[in-house]
PDB file of C-alpha atoms and ligand atoms in Angstrom:
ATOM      1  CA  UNK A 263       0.000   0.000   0.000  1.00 45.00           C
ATOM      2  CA  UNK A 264       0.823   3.868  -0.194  1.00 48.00           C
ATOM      3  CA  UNK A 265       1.976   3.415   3.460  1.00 52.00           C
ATOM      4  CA  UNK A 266       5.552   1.820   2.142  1.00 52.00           C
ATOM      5  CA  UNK A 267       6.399   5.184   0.647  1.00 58.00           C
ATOM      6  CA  UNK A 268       8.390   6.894   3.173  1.00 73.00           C
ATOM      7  CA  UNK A 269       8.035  10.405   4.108  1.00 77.00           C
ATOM      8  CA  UNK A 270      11.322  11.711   2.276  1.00 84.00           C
ATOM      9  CA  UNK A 271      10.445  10.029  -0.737  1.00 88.00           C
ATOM     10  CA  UNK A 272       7.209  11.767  -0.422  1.00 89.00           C
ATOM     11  CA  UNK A 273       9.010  14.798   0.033  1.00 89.00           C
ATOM     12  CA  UNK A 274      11.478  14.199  -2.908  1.00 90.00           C
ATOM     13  CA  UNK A 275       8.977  13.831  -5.369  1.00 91.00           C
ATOM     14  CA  UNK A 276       6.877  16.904  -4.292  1.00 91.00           C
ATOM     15  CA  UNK A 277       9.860  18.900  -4.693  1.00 91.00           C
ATOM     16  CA  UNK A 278      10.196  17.127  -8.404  1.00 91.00           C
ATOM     17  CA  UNK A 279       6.906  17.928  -8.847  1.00 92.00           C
ATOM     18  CA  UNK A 280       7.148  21.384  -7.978  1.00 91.00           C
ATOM     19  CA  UNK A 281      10.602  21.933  -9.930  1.00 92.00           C
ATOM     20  CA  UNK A 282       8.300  20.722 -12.653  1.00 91.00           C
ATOM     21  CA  UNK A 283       5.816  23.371 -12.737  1.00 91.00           C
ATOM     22  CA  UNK A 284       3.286  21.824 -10.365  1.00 92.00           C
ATOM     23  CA  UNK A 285       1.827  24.331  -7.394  1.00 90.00           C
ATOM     24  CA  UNK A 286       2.184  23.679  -3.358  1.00 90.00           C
ATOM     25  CA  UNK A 287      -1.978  23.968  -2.073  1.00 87.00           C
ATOM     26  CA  UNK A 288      -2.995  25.274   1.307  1.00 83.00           C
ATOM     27  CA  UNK A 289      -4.910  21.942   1.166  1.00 83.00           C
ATOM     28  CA  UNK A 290      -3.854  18.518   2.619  1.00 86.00           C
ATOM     29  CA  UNK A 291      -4.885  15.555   1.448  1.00 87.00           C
ATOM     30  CA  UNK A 292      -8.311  14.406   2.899  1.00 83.00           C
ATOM     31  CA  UNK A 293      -6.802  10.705   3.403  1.00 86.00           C
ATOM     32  CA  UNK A 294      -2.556  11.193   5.037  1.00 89.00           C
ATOM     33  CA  UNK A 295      -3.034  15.478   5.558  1.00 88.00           C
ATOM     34  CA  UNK A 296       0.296  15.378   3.289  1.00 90.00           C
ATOM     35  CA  UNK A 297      -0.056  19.069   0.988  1.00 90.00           C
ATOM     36  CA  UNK A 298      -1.488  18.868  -2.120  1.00 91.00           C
ATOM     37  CA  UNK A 299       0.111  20.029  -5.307  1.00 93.00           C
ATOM     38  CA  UNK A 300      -2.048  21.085  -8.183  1.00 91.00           C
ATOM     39  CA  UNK A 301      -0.169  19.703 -11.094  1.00 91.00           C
ATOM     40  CA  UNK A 302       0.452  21.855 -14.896  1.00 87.00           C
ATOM     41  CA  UNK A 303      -2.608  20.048 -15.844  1.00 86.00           C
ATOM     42  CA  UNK A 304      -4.636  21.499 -13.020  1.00 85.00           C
ATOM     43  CA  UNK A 305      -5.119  17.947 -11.538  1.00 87.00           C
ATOM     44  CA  UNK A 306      -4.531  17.952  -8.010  1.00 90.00           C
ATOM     45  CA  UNK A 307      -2.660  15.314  -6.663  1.00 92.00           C
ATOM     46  CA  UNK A 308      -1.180  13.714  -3.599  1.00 93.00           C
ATOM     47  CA  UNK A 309       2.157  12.469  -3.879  1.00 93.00           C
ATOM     48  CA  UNK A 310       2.225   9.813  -1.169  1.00 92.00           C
ATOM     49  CA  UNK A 311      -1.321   8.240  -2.010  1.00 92.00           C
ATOM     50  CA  UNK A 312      -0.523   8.574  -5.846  1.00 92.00           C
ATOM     51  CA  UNK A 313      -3.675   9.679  -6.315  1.00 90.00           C
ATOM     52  CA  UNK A 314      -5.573  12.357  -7.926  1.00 89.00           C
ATOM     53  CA  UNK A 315      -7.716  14.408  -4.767  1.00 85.00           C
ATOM     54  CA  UNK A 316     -10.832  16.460  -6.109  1.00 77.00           C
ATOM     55  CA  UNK A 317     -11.719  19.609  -4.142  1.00 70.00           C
ATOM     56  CA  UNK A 318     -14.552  20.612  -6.692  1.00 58.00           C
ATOM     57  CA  UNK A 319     -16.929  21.494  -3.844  1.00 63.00           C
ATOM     58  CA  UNK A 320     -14.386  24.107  -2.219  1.00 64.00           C
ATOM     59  CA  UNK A 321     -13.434  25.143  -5.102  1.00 65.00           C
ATOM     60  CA  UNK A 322     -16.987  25.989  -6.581  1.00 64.00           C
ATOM     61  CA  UNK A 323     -18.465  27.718  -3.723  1.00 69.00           C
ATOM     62  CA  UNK A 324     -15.119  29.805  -3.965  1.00 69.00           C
ATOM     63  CA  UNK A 325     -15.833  30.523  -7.579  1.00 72.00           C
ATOM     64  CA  UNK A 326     -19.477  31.453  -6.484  1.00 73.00           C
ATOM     65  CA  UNK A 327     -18.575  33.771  -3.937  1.00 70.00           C
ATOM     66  CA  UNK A 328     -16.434  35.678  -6.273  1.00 71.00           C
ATOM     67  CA  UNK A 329     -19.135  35.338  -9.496  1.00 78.00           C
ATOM     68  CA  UNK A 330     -21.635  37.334  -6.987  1.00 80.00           C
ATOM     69  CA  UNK A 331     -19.499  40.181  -5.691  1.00 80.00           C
ATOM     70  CA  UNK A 332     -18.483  40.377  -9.178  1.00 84.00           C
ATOM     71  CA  UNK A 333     -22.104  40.575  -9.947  1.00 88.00           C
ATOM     72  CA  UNK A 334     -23.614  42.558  -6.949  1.00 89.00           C
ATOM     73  CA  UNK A 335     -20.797  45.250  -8.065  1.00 89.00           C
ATOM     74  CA  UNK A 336     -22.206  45.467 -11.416  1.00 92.00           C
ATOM     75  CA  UNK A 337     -25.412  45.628 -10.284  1.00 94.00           C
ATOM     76  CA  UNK A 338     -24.960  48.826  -8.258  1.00 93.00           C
ATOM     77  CA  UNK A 339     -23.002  50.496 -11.179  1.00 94.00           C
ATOM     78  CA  UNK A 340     -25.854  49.555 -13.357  1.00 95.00           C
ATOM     79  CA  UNK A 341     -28.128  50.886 -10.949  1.00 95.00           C
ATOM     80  CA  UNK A 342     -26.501  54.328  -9.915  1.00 94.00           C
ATOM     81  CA  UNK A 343     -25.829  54.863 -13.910  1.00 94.00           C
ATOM     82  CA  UNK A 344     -29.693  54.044 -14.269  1.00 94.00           C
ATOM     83  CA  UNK A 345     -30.279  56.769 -11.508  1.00 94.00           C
ATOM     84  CA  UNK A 346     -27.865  59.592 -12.935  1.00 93.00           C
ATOM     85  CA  UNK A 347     -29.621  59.154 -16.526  1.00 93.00           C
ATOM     86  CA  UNK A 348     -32.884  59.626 -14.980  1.00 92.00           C
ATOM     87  CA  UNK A 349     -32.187  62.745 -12.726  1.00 94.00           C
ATOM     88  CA  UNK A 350     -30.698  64.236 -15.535  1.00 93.00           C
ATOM     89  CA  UNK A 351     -33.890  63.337 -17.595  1.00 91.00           C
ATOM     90  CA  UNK A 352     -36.308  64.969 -15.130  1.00 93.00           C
ATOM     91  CA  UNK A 353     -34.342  67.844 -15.290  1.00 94.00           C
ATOM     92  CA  UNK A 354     -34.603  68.319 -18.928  1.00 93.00           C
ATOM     93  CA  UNK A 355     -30.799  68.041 -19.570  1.00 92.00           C
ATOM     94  CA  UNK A 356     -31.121  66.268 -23.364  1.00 92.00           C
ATOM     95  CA  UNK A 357     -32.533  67.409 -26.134  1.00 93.00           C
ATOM     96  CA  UNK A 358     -35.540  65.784 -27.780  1.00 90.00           C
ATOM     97  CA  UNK A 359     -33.248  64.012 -30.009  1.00 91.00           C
ATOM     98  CA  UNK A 360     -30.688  63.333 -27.031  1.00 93.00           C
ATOM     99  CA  UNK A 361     -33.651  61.616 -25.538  1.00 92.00           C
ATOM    100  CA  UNK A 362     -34.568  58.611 -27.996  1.00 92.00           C
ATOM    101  CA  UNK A 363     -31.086  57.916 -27.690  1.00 92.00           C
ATOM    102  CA  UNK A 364     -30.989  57.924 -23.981  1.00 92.00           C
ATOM    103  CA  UNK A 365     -34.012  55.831 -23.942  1.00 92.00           C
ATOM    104  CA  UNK A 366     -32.841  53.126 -25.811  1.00 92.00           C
ATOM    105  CA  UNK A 367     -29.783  53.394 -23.337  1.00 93.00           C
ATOM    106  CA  UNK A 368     -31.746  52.942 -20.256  1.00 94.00           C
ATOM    107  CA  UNK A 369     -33.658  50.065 -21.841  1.00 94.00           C
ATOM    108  CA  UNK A 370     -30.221  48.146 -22.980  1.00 94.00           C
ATOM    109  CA  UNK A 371     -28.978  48.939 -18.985  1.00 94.00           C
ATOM    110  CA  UNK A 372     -32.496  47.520 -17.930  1.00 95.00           C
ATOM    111  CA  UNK A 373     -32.448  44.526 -19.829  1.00 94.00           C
ATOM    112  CA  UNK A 374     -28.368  43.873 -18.421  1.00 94.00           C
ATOM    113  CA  UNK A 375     -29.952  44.575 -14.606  1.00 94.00           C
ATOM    114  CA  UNK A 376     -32.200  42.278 -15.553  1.00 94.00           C
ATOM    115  CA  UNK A 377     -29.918  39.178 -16.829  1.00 93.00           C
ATOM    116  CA  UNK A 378     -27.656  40.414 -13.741  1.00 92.00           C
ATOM    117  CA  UNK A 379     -30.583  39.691 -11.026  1.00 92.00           C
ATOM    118  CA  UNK A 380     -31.852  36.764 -12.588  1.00 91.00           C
ATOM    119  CA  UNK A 381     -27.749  35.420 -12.391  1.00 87.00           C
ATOM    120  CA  UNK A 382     -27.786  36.172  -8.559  1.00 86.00           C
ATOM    121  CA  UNK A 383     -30.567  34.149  -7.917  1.00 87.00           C
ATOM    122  CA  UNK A 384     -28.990  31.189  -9.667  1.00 82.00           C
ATOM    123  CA  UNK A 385     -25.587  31.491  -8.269  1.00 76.00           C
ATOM    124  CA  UNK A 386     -27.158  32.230  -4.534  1.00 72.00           C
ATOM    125  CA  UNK A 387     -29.664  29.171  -5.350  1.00 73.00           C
ATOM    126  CA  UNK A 388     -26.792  27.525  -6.112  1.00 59.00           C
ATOM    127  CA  UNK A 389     -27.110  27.513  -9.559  1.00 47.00           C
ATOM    128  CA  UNK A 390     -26.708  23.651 -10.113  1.00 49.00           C
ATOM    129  CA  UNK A 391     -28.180  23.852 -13.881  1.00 46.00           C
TER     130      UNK A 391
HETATM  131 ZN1  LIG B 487      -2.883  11.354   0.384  1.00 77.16          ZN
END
């Protein structure tokens, strides 16, 4: 079993590994805690069970947290830029003409607000499509 290979093999072959190209994780492996490397091809692998490890889950609820502050952000720029075009609306800043043009604007920022709220739910639902 993997339990033969001894712990400076272990650590000889992570460092061939690494000299390689592959990546030292912050994760240990879930079955002997030895680090993890994530290898060129973006497997990650443990050296001493000579296996590949999948952290999908950790790895897609980090991707989701970033996908909705990424989102949430463009939502509020959407929305103040929605805001500044209708002040200046009310306030008769365009010119008839200006103001075809500014409302097919605000409809093309609607319809993105939209498609933006609708993605929040999904990745908040958790999005498993
Ligand atoms: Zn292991």
């Amino acid at each position: 079993m993997y339990m033969s290979e001894r712990r400076s093999d272990v650590v000889k072959k992570m460092a061939e590994l690494v000299k390689a190209g592959a990546t030292l994780l912050a994760y240990s492996c879930p079955v002997c805690g030895t680090p993890l490397l994530r290898l060129k091809s973006g497997e990650v692998y443990c050296v001493r069970c000579g296996k590949r490890v999948f952290i999908v889950k950790s790895d897609l609820e980090e991707r989701s947290v970033l996908t909705s502050a990424v989102l949430e952000e463009l939502r509020d720029t959407i929305t103040s830029l929605l805001s500044d075009l209708v002040r200046n609306l009310r306030e008769g800043k365009f010119s008839p003409g200006e103001r075809i043009e500014v409302g097919r604007e605000v409809l093309v920022w609607l319809e993105a607000l939209e498609r933006v709220n609708r993605l929040l739910r999904e990745v908040s639902s958790g999005g498993s499509s």
